Short mmCIF file of C-alpha atoms in Angstrom, two decimals:
data_model
loop_
_atom_site.label_atom_id
_atom_site.label_comp_id
_atom_site.label_asym_id
_atom_site.label_seq_id
_atom_site.Cartn_x
_atom_site.Cartn_y
_atom_site.Cartn_z
CA MET A 10 106.53 -140.87 -17.99
CA ASN A 11 110.20 -141.19 -17.17
CA ARG A 12 111.48 -143.15 -14.21
CA ILE A 13 112.58 -140.54 -11.73
CA ILE A 14 114.26 -141.38 -8.43
CA THR A 15 114.82 -138.57 -5.97
CA ILE A 16 117.11 -138.99 -3.01
CA GLY A 17 117.06 -136.83 0.09
CA ARG A 18 119.90 -137.65 2.44
CA GLU A 19 121.58 -136.78 5.69
CA PHE A 20 125.17 -135.62 5.35
CA GLY A 21 127.45 -138.63 5.74
CA SER A 22 124.68 -141.19 5.22
CA GLY A 23 126.12 -142.28 1.87
CA GLY A 24 123.11 -140.94 -0.05
CA ARG A 25 125.15 -139.27 -2.77
CA GLU A 26 127.22 -142.39 -3.45
CA ILE A 27 124.07 -144.49 -3.44
CA GLY A 28 122.51 -142.14 -5.99
CA LYS A 29 125.55 -142.28 -8.26
CA ARG A 30 125.86 -146.06 -8.11
CA LEU A 31 122.14 -146.49 -8.65
CA ALA A 32 122.21 -144.29 -11.75
CA GLU A 33 125.28 -146.14 -13.05
CA THR A 34 123.66 -149.53 -12.55
CA LEU A 35 120.38 -148.46 -14.11
CA LYS A 36 122.30 -146.63 -16.86
CA ILE A 37 120.27 -143.48 -16.35
CA ALA A 38 121.24 -139.86 -15.79
CA TYR A 39 122.55 -138.64 -12.45
CA TYR A 40 122.28 -135.09 -11.15
CA ASP A 41 123.33 -133.10 -8.14
CA SER A 42 125.87 -130.29 -8.30
CA GLU A 43 125.53 -130.28 -12.08
CA ILE A 44 122.25 -128.53 -11.52
CA VAL A 45 123.97 -125.63 -9.83
CA THR A 46 126.45 -125.40 -12.67
CA GLY A 47 123.56 -125.32 -15.10
CA ILE A 48 121.83 -122.59 -13.15
CA ALA A 49 125.00 -120.57 -12.91
CA LYS A 50 125.46 -120.71 -16.67
CA LYS A 51 121.88 -119.78 -17.40
CA THR A 52 121.65 -116.90 -14.97
CA GLU A 53 125.17 -115.71 -15.74
CA LEU A 54 126.04 -115.33 -12.08
CA ALA A 55 129.26 -116.61 -10.68
CA GLU A 56 128.83 -120.26 -9.72
CA GLN A 57 130.34 -119.65 -6.34
CA TYR A 58 127.75 -117.01 -5.56
CA VAL A 59 124.89 -119.19 -6.75
CA HIS A 60 126.18 -122.05 -4.70
CA GLN A 61 126.33 -119.90 -1.63
CA ILE A 62 122.77 -118.72 -2.04
CA ILE A 63 121.30 -122.09 -2.91
CA GLU A 64 123.16 -124.36 -0.57
CA LYS A 65 124.31 -122.33 2.35
CA LYS A 66 122.59 -119.05 2.85
CA PRO A 67 119.20 -118.63 1.26
CA LEU A 68 118.35 -115.00 1.77
CA MET A 69 114.80 -115.60 2.87
CA PHE A 70 113.76 -118.50 5.02
CA PHE A 71 110.08 -118.80 4.24
CA PRO A 72 108.10 -121.03 1.89
CA ILE A 73 108.06 -119.62 -1.61
CA THR A 74 104.35 -120.41 -1.70
CA VAL A 75 103.61 -117.81 0.96
CA GLY A 76 104.10 -115.24 -1.77
CA LYS A 77 105.36 -112.56 0.59
CA THR A 78 108.88 -111.29 1.05
CA PHE A 79 110.51 -110.03 4.20
CA TYR A 80 113.23 -107.70 2.96
CA ASP A 81 114.39 -106.85 6.46
CA GLY A 82 117.77 -105.38 5.70
CA VAL A 83 118.41 -107.59 2.65
CA SER A 84 118.77 -105.61 -0.56
CA PRO A 85 115.86 -106.04 -3.01
CA LEU A 86 118.38 -106.91 -5.74
CA ALA A 87 119.76 -109.81 -3.69
CA VAL A 88 116.25 -111.04 -3.01
CA GLU A 89 115.39 -110.85 -6.69
CA GLN A 90 118.52 -112.74 -7.62
CA SER A 91 117.78 -115.39 -5.03
CA ASN A 92 114.26 -115.78 -6.38
CA ALA A 93 115.54 -115.90 -9.95
CA ILE A 94 117.97 -118.65 -9.00
CA TYR A 95 115.27 -120.62 -7.25
CA ILE A 96 112.95 -120.40 -10.26
CA GLU A 97 115.77 -121.26 -12.64
CA GLN A 98 116.76 -124.26 -10.53
CA ARG A 99 113.17 -125.47 -10.55
CA ASN A 100 112.97 -125.14 -14.33
CA ILE A 101 116.22 -126.96 -14.90
CA ILE A 102 115.23 -129.87 -12.65
CA LYS A 103 111.90 -130.21 -14.44
CA GLU A 104 113.56 -129.97 -17.83
CA MET A 105 116.03 -132.72 -17.00
CA ALA A 106 113.40 -135.02 -15.54
CA GLU A 107 111.28 -134.59 -18.65
CA LYS A 108 114.25 -135.34 -20.88
CA SER A 109 115.15 -138.79 -19.55
CA ASP A 110 115.07 -141.25 -16.65
CA CYS A 111 117.24 -139.96 -13.86
CA VAL A 112 118.39 -140.04 -10.25
CA ILE A 113 118.45 -136.62 -8.58
CA VAL A 114 120.16 -136.23 -5.23
CA GLY A 115 119.01 -133.33 -3.09
CA ARG A 116 117.78 -130.00 -4.49
CA CYS A 117 114.23 -130.61 -3.23
CA ALA A 118 113.62 -132.62 -6.39
CA ASP A 119 111.06 -134.81 -4.56
CA ASP A 120 108.83 -131.76 -4.17
CA ILE A 121 109.62 -130.03 -7.44
CA LEU A 122 108.88 -133.19 -9.45
CA ALA A 123 105.88 -134.35 -7.42
CA ASP A 124 103.66 -134.30 -10.55
CA MET A 125 105.94 -136.82 -12.23
CA LYS A 126 105.44 -139.33 -9.40
CA PRO A 127 109.10 -139.99 -8.64
CA LEU A 128 110.22 -142.73 -6.28
CA LYS A 129 111.13 -140.59 -3.29
CA LEU A 130 113.88 -142.01 -1.07
CA PHE A 131 115.41 -140.60 2.07
CA ILE A 132 118.75 -141.98 3.26
CA TYR A 133 119.74 -141.58 6.90
CA SER A 134 122.02 -143.15 9.47
CA ASN A 135 123.28 -142.77 13.01
CA MET A 136 125.98 -140.24 13.92
CA GLU A 137 128.63 -142.91 14.47
CA SER A 138 128.35 -144.29 10.95
CA LYS A 139 128.07 -140.80 9.44
CA MET A 140 131.31 -139.78 11.12
CA GLU A 141 133.02 -142.93 9.95
CA ARG A 142 131.90 -142.35 6.37
CA CYS A 143 133.09 -138.74 6.50
CA ARG A 144 136.50 -139.83 7.75
CA GLN A 145 136.84 -142.31 4.90
CA ASN A 146 135.66 -140.09 2.07
CA ALA A 147 136.49 -136.48 2.72
CA SER A 148 139.71 -134.56 2.91
CA VAL A 149 138.47 -131.49 4.82
CA GLU A 150 136.65 -133.53 7.45
CA GLU A 151 139.72 -135.71 7.96
CA LYS A 152 141.49 -133.03 9.92
CA MET A 153 138.61 -132.34 12.30
CA THR A 154 138.36 -133.60 15.84
CA ASP A 155 135.39 -135.88 16.59
CA LYS A 156 133.57 -133.00 18.22
CA GLU A 157 134.22 -130.68 15.29
CA LEU A 158 133.13 -133.33 12.82
CA GLU A 159 129.87 -134.00 14.64
CA LYS A 160 129.17 -130.27 14.76
CA HIS A 161 129.97 -130.01 11.05
CA ILE A 162 127.61 -132.88 10.15
CA LEU A 163 124.78 -131.37 12.16
CA ALA A 164 125.42 -127.94 10.63
CA VAL A 165 125.28 -129.22 7.06
CA ASP A 166 121.98 -130.97 7.72
CA LYS A 167 120.61 -127.89 9.45
CA GLU A 168 121.26 -125.91 6.29
CA ARG A 169 119.66 -128.61 4.17
CA ALA A 170 116.61 -128.55 6.40
CA ARG A 171 116.49 -124.79 6.16
CA TYR A 172 116.77 -124.80 2.40
CA TYR A 173 114.16 -127.54 2.01
CA GLN A 174 111.78 -125.54 4.19
CA PHE A 175 112.56 -122.43 2.13
CA VAL A 176 111.81 -124.08 -1.20
CA THR A 177 109.00 -126.50 -0.34
CA GLY A 178 107.41 -125.09 2.80
CA LYS A 179 107.75 -128.61 4.26
CA LYS A 180 109.93 -130.22 6.89
CA TRP A 181 113.11 -131.87 5.58
CA GLY A 182 113.42 -135.53 6.53
CA GLU A 183 109.75 -135.74 7.60
CA ARG A 184 108.81 -139.29 6.60
CA LEU A 185 105.57 -138.39 4.86
CA ASN A 186 107.56 -136.54 2.19
CA TYR A 187 109.17 -139.82 1.08
CA ASP A 188 108.05 -143.24 -0.14
CA LEU A 189 110.80 -145.05 1.66
CA CYS A 190 113.35 -144.07 4.30
CA ILE A 191 116.45 -146.26 4.40
CA ASN A 192 118.76 -146.51 7.40
CA THR A 193 122.38 -147.00 6.30
CA SER A 194 123.84 -147.32 9.80
CA ASN A 195 124.46 -151.02 9.25
CA ILE A 196 124.64 -151.35 5.47
CA ASN A 197 127.13 -149.98 2.95
CA PRO A 198 126.19 -148.08 -0.25
CA SER A 199 126.42 -151.23 -2.40
CA GLU A 200 123.96 -153.03 -0.15
CA ALA A 201 121.64 -150.04 -0.16
CA VAL A 202 121.76 -149.91 -3.96
CA GLU A 203 121.06 -153.65 -4.12
CA LEU A 204 118.05 -153.11 -1.88
CA ILE A 205 116.70 -150.27 -4.03
CA LEU A 206 117.26 -152.25 -7.21
CA LYS A 207 115.23 -155.12 -5.75
CA LEU A 208 112.36 -152.72 -5.21
CA LEU A 209 112.55 -151.46 -8.77
CA ARG A 210 112.53 -154.91 -10.36
CA MET B 1 119.61 -166.85 15.12
CA ASN B 2 115.95 -166.74 14.12
CA ARG B 3 114.61 -164.38 11.49
CA ILE B 4 112.74 -161.75 13.43
CA ILE B 5 110.77 -158.97 11.78
CA THR B 6 109.38 -156.23 14.00
CA ILE B 7 106.78 -153.81 12.73
CA GLY B 8 106.00 -150.45 14.28
CA ARG B 9 103.04 -148.77 12.65
CA GLU B 10 100.79 -145.77 12.66
CA PHE B 11 97.14 -146.56 13.35
CA GLY B 12 95.38 -147.03 10.01
CA SER B 13 98.60 -147.45 8.02
CA GLY B 14 97.86 -151.12 7.36
CA GLY B 15 100.85 -152.25 9.42
CA ARG B 16 98.97 -155.01 11.23
CA GLU B 17 97.59 -156.51 8.04
CA ILE B 18 101.02 -156.26 6.43
CA GLY B 19 102.50 -158.12 9.40
CA LYS B 20 99.90 -160.86 9.23
CA ARG B 21 100.22 -161.37 5.48
CA LEU B 22 103.99 -161.30 5.71
CA ALA B 23 104.01 -164.00 8.38
CA GLU B 24 101.52 -166.07 6.36
CA THR B 25 103.61 -165.83 3.22
CA LEU B 26 106.84 -166.62 5.02
CA LYS B 27 105.06 -169.35 7.00
CA ILE B 28 106.43 -168.03 10.27
CA ALA B 29 104.77 -167.10 13.57
CA TYR B 30 102.81 -163.88 13.97
CA TYR B 31 102.27 -162.04 17.23
CA ASP B 32 100.50 -158.98 18.48
CA SER B 33 97.57 -159.13 20.90
CA GLU B 34 98.48 -162.74 21.67
CA ILE B 35 101.26 -161.30 23.78
CA VAL B 36 98.76 -159.52 25.97
CA THR B 37 96.74 -162.70 26.36
CA GLY B 38 99.90 -164.50 27.36
CA ILE B 39 100.79 -161.87 29.89
CA ALA B 40 97.29 -161.91 31.31
CA LYS B 41 97.45 -165.66 31.82
CA LYS B 42 100.86 -165.60 33.42
CA THR B 43 100.23 -162.75 35.80
CA GLU B 44 96.69 -163.92 36.55
CA LEU B 45 95.29 -160.46 36.12
CA ALA B 46 92.15 -159.88 34.11
CA GLU B 47 93.07 -159.43 30.45
CA GLN B 48 91.01 -156.30 30.22
CA TYR B 49 92.97 -154.70 33.02
CA VAL B 50 96.30 -155.71 31.54
CA HIS B 51 95.26 -154.38 28.19
CA GLN B 52 94.30 -151.08 29.71
CA ILE B 53 97.64 -150.68 31.44
CA ILE B 54 99.76 -151.78 28.52
CA GLU B 55 98.00 -150.15 25.61
CA LYS B 56 96.11 -147.20 26.92
CA LYS B 57 97.15 -145.94 30.28
CA PRO B 58 100.57 -146.86 31.49
CA LEU B 59 100.66 -145.64 35.04
CA MET B 60 104.05 -144.02 34.74
CA PHE B 61 105.24 -142.23 31.66
CA PHE B 62 108.99 -142.32 32.04
CA PRO B 63 111.68 -144.60 30.68
CA ILE B 64 112.01 -147.75 32.73
CA THR B 65 115.76 -147.24 32.58
CA VAL B 66 115.56 -144.08 34.66
CA GLY B 67 115.12 -146.39 37.61
CA LYS B 68 113.05 -143.94 39.60
CA THR B 69 109.33 -143.96 40.20
CA PHE B 70 106.99 -141.03 40.59
CA TYR B 71 104.14 -142.37 42.66
CA ASP B 72 102.35 -139.05 42.68
CA GLY B 73 98.89 -140.22 43.71
CA VAL B 74 99.18 -143.63 42.04
CA SER B 75 98.98 -146.51 44.50
CA PRO B 76 102.25 -148.45 44.94
CA LEU B 77 100.35 -151.68 44.23
CA ALA B 78 99.22 -150.38 40.83
CA VAL B 79 102.78 -149.31 40.03
CA GLU B 80 104.10 -152.72 41.01
CA GLN B 81 101.51 -154.47 38.88
CA SER B 82 102.34 -152.22 35.95
CA ASN B 83 106.05 -152.98 36.33
CA ALA B 84 105.35 -156.70 36.67
CA ILE B 85 103.33 -156.61 33.48
CA TYR B 86 106.06 -154.77 31.64
CA ILE B 87 108.70 -157.25 32.72
CA GLU B 88 106.43 -160.19 31.90
CA GLN B 89 105.70 -158.77 28.46
CA ARG B 90 109.41 -158.37 27.81
CA ASN B 91 110.07 -161.97 28.84
CA ILE B 92 107.29 -163.35 26.70
CA ILE B 93 108.44 -161.44 23.61
CA LYS B 94 112.00 -162.68 24.09
CA GLU B 95 110.81 -166.23 24.67
CA MET B 96 108.76 -166.27 21.49
CA ALA B 97 111.52 -164.74 19.38
CA GLU B 98 113.97 -167.34 20.66
CA LYS B 99 111.51 -170.13 19.90
CA SER B 100 111.06 -169.53 16.16
CA ASP B 101 111.16 -167.08 13.27
CA CYS B 102 108.40 -164.54 13.70
CA VAL B 103 106.77 -161.24 12.83
CA ILE B 104 105.89 -159.10 15.83
CA VAL B 105 103.66 -156.07 15.38
CA GLY B 106 103.98 -153.34 17.97
CA ARG B 107 104.80 -153.97 21.65
CA CYS B 108 108.20 -152.23 21.34
CA ALA B 109 109.60 -155.52 20.03
CA ASP B 110 112.20 -153.63 17.94
CA ASP B 111 113.78 -152.39 21.16
CA ILE B 112 113.20 -155.46 23.32
CA LEU B 113 114.74 -157.77 20.72
CA ALA B 114 117.58 -155.44 19.66
CA ASP B 115 120.19 -158.08 20.58
CA MET B 116 118.63 -160.51 18.10
CA LYS B 117 119.16 -158.05 15.23
CA PRO B 118 115.60 -158.06 13.92
CA LEU B 119 114.62 -156.37 10.66
CA LYS B 120 112.93 -153.30 12.09
CA LEU B 121 110.17 -151.83 9.92
CA PHE B 122 107.99 -148.80 10.50
CA ILE B 123 104.80 -148.44 8.46
CA TYR B 124 103.21 -145.01 8.04
CA SER B 125 100.89 -143.15 5.72
CA ASN B 126 99.10 -139.87 5.29
CA MET B 127 95.89 -139.05 7.19
CA GLU B 128 93.69 -139.40 4.12
CA SER B 129 94.72 -142.99 3.43
CA LYS B 130 94.59 -143.87 7.13
CA MET B 131 91.03 -142.63 7.35
CA GLU B 132 90.05 -144.55 4.24
CA ARG B 133 91.59 -147.76 5.62
CA CYS B 134 89.78 -147.30 8.93
CA ARG B 135 86.47 -146.82 7.12
CA GLN B 136 86.97 -150.04 5.18
CA ASN B 137 88.16 -152.23 8.02
CA ALA B 138 86.61 -151.18 11.28
CA SER B 139 83.14 -151.25 12.68
CA VAL B 140 83.52 -148.71 15.49
CA GLU B 141 85.26 -146.17 13.30
CA GLU B 142 82.56 -146.54 10.64
CA LYS B 143 80.08 -144.50 12.61
CA MET B 144 82.44 -141.61 13.29
CA THR B 145 82.40 -138.30 11.45
CA ASP B 146 85.58 -137.41 9.56
CA LYS B 147 86.60 -135.07 12.35
CA GLU B 148 85.98 -137.70 15.02
CA LEU B 149 87.88 -140.32 13.06
CA GLU B 150 90.91 -138.09 12.55
CA LYS B 151 90.93 -137.27 16.25
CA HIS B 152 90.63 -140.98 17.07
CA ILE B 153 93.56 -141.90 14.79
CA LEU B 154 95.77 -139.21 16.32
CA ALA B 155 94.77 -140.29 19.83
CA VAL B 156 95.66 -143.94 19.23
CA ASP B 157 99.09 -142.98 17.91
CA LYS B 158 99.64 -140.59 20.79
CA GLU B 159 99.11 -143.48 23.19
CA ARG B 160 101.45 -145.69 21.18
CA ALA B 161 104.11 -142.99 21.29
CA ARG B 162 103.60 -142.60 25.02
CA TYR B 163 103.88 -146.33 25.64
CA TYR B 164 106.96 -146.67 23.42
CA GLN B 165 108.62 -143.84 25.32
CA PHE B 166 107.63 -145.51 28.60
CA VAL B 167 109.12 -148.87 27.69
CA THR B 168 112.15 -147.91 25.60
CA GLY B 169 112.98 -144.36 26.63
CA LYS B 170 113.06 -143.53 22.92
CA LYS B 171 110.82 -141.60 20.53
CA TRP B 172 108.21 -143.68 18.72
CA GLY B 173 108.39 -143.37 14.93
CA GLU B 174 111.85 -141.74 15.05
CA ARG B 175 113.54 -143.09 11.92
CA LEU B 176 116.81 -144.07 13.59
CA ASN B 177 114.92 -146.73 15.57
CA TYR B 178 114.07 -148.58 12.35
CA ASP B 179 115.93 -150.09 9.39
CA LEU B 180 113.29 -149.11 6.91
CA CYS B 181 110.27 -146.81 7.01
CA ILE B 182 107.60 -147.59 4.42
CA ASN B 183 104.96 -145.11 3.30
CA THR B 184 101.68 -146.88 2.51
CA SER B 185 99.80 -143.77 1.35
CA ASN B 186 99.90 -144.99 -2.25
CA ILE B 187 100.33 -148.74 -1.91
CA ASN B 188 98.04 -151.43 -0.48
CA PRO B 189 99.09 -154.07 2.07
CA SER B 190 99.74 -156.70 -0.64
CA GLU B 191 102.09 -154.36 -2.45
CA ALA B 192 103.86 -153.49 0.79
CA VAL B 193 104.27 -157.20 1.58
CA GLU B 194 105.61 -157.80 -1.93
CA LEU B 195 108.14 -155.02 -1.36
CA ILE B 196 109.27 -156.45 1.98
CA LEU B 197 109.54 -159.94 0.53
CA LYS B 198 111.81 -158.61 -2.22
CA LEU B 199 114.10 -157.22 0.44
CA LEU B 200 114.21 -160.52 2.28
CA ARG B 201 115.04 -162.62 -0.77
#
């Protein structure tokens, strides 16, 4: 079975950079937004629309396993498209993980690939360090006030939690969903990667 | 500064055994119930009584930092004794950590020793593996039904959470309080120790 590492992460915790560096060092595949691109191509929907549904505004906020839809004002077509995208995303993630060793950041890969026994990591840090990281890395967040930035960070994670709940029926960030939860408040991405590499050796 | 490793742990997660083995391997001091014994000797209260107050039934369930007491039917003497024990415990933990490198399991050491920058670990696992570990290790728990055992495990952790909240004013098990949270559902104590040792090297 391939070596699969899934990374869940709080916004601003450095999880994405850690995932990229880890994949680079291990010389294995790295996935995150590429998945959405793949889905968009396969389903022939505009990528922007797919991205909106998958990342920001899932149309139904209930576990897919419940097997019941609450249309409630949402058009059946939109619901069908949302379901189609979810199923397609699931297939693509599985396909990629079966193809080769890889690091997958986000996208509920920890749950989707559970059968393949991935190493499931969750990266988190305190608000102060998340804000600092956002200031260093991003262009949009640069212009925000501290208050706006904090609100933005919390909002992104709220959406992630909502989407994780939607896809897996489980609570995002709940420690039992992961093998190891790493606090990056006091370490930089390189140190976190070094730590993960030690575990893999 | 000494190398201090603090371990918070769910009941049945193997955290205590991990702490002991880790200290043995590193050839450094190990503390847990010894602290209580120390406190009992210093305050000249019966150890049983101290143990009851510290572990099971703190008389006041509010953060010490609030600086306000709710006597509410509890005798002032009992409250004073409870406070004295808390302060004594704090002093003893600090004293030991200043004396030599050590592993301290429980007792809110992560918070009490924050200034000494300990490596703060939290060990957790799923209910199934906790029950299995309890069956293997304990004599009291052996005679319980599955239902009784699960209830017992949850009750012990509820008391730990309550005590942690009482002493630190923070939420027990909340990931931001720890550097690393390790899931022992699928690994045994030796493997967990091996993992921690890798991080320390």
